[in-house]
XYZ file of C-alpha atoms in Angstrom:
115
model
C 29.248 177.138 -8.796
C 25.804 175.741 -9.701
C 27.512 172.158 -9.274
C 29.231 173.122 -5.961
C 26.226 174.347 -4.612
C 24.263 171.329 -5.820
C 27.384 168.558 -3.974
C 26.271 170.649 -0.899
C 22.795 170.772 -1.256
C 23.117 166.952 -1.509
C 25.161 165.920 1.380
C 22.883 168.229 3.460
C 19.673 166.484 2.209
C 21.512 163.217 3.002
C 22.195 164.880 6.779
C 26.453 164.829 6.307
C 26.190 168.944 6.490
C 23.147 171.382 6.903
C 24.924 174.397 6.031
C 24.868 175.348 2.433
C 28.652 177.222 0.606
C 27.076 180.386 1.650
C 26.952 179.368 5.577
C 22.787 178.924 4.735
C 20.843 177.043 7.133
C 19.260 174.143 4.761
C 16.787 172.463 7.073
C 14.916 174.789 9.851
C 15.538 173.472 13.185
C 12.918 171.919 16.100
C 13.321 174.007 19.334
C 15.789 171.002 20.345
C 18.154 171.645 17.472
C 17.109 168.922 16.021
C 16.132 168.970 12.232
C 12.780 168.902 11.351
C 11.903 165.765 9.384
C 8.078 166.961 8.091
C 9.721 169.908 7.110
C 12.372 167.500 5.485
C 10.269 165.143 3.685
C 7.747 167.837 2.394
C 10.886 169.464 0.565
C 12.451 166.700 -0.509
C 10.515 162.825 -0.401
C 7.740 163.787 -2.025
C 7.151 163.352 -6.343
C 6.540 167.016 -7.528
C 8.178 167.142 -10.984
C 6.589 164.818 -13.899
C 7.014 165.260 -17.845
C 10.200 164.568 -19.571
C 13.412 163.786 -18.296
C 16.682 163.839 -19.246
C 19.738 160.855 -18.618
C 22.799 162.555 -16.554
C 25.552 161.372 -14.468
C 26.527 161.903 -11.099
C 29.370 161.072 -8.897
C 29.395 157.342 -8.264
C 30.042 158.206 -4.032
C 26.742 160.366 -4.219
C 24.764 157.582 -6.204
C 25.463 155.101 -4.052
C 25.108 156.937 -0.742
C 21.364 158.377 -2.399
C 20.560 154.479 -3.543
C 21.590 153.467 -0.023
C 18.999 155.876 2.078
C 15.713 156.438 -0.140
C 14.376 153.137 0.025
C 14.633 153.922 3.893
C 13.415 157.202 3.766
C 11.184 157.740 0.886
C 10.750 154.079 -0.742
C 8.479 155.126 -3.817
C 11.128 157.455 -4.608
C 13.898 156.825 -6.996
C 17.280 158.645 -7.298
C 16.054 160.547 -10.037
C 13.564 162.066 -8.594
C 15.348 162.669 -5.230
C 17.920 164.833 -7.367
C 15.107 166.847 -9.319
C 13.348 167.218 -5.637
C 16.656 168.639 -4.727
C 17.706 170.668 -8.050
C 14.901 172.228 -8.015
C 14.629 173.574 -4.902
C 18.409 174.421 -4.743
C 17.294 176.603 -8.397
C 14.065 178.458 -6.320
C 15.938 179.072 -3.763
C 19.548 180.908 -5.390
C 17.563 181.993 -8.630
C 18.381 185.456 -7.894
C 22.305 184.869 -7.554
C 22.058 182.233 -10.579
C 20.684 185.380 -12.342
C 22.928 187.757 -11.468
C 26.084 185.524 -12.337
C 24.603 184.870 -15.564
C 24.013 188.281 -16.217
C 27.599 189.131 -15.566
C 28.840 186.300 -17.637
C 26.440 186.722 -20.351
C 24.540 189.196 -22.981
C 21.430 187.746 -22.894
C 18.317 188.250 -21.119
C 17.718 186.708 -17.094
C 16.113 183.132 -17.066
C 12.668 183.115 -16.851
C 11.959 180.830 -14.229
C 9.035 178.021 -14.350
C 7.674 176.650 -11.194
């Protein structure tokens, strides 16, 4: 699920969708319908995470679609930070049903959060 959510998350941020699985507005709209790009880049263009990091693979459509718009959109950004910019706010924002799936899968306590 966390995946599926994620593929959606990421073809919204990259404007092919801006409904989430769960029929979610992603981006609030201007009064014209438009989306709102301050709104836009403040979530997702700007560096927010630093510290370690951690090699993972994506799919190679996704990559090269990302690769293809940031240095257009956000040029001091790199893919890797795009997806954390993205990850993490996909994580605030379903936290609660991340929890409660894990809690029905699992034994253990609910993750504590970091922010």
């Amino acid at each position: 699920i966390l995946f599926l959510c994620l593929h959606w998350h990421l073809r919204a941020c990259l404007n092919f969708a801006n409904l989430d699985v769960c029929g979610h507005s992603l981006i609030k709209k201007a009064p014209d319908g438009a989306a709102d790009s301050d709104e836009y880049r403040s979530r997702f263009l700007k560096v927010k995470l630093s510290g370690a990091r951690r090699q993972t693979y994506i799919n190679d459509t996704l990559y090269r679609t990302v690769a293809k718009v940031l240095p257009v959109i956000a040029p001091e950004m790199s893919v890797p930070m795009f997806l954390g910019s993205v990850l993490s706010d996909h994580l605030e924002r379903y936290q609660h049903i991340i929890n409660e799936i894990y809690n029905q899968e699992a034994t253990q306590k609910p993750i504590e959060w970091k922010k």
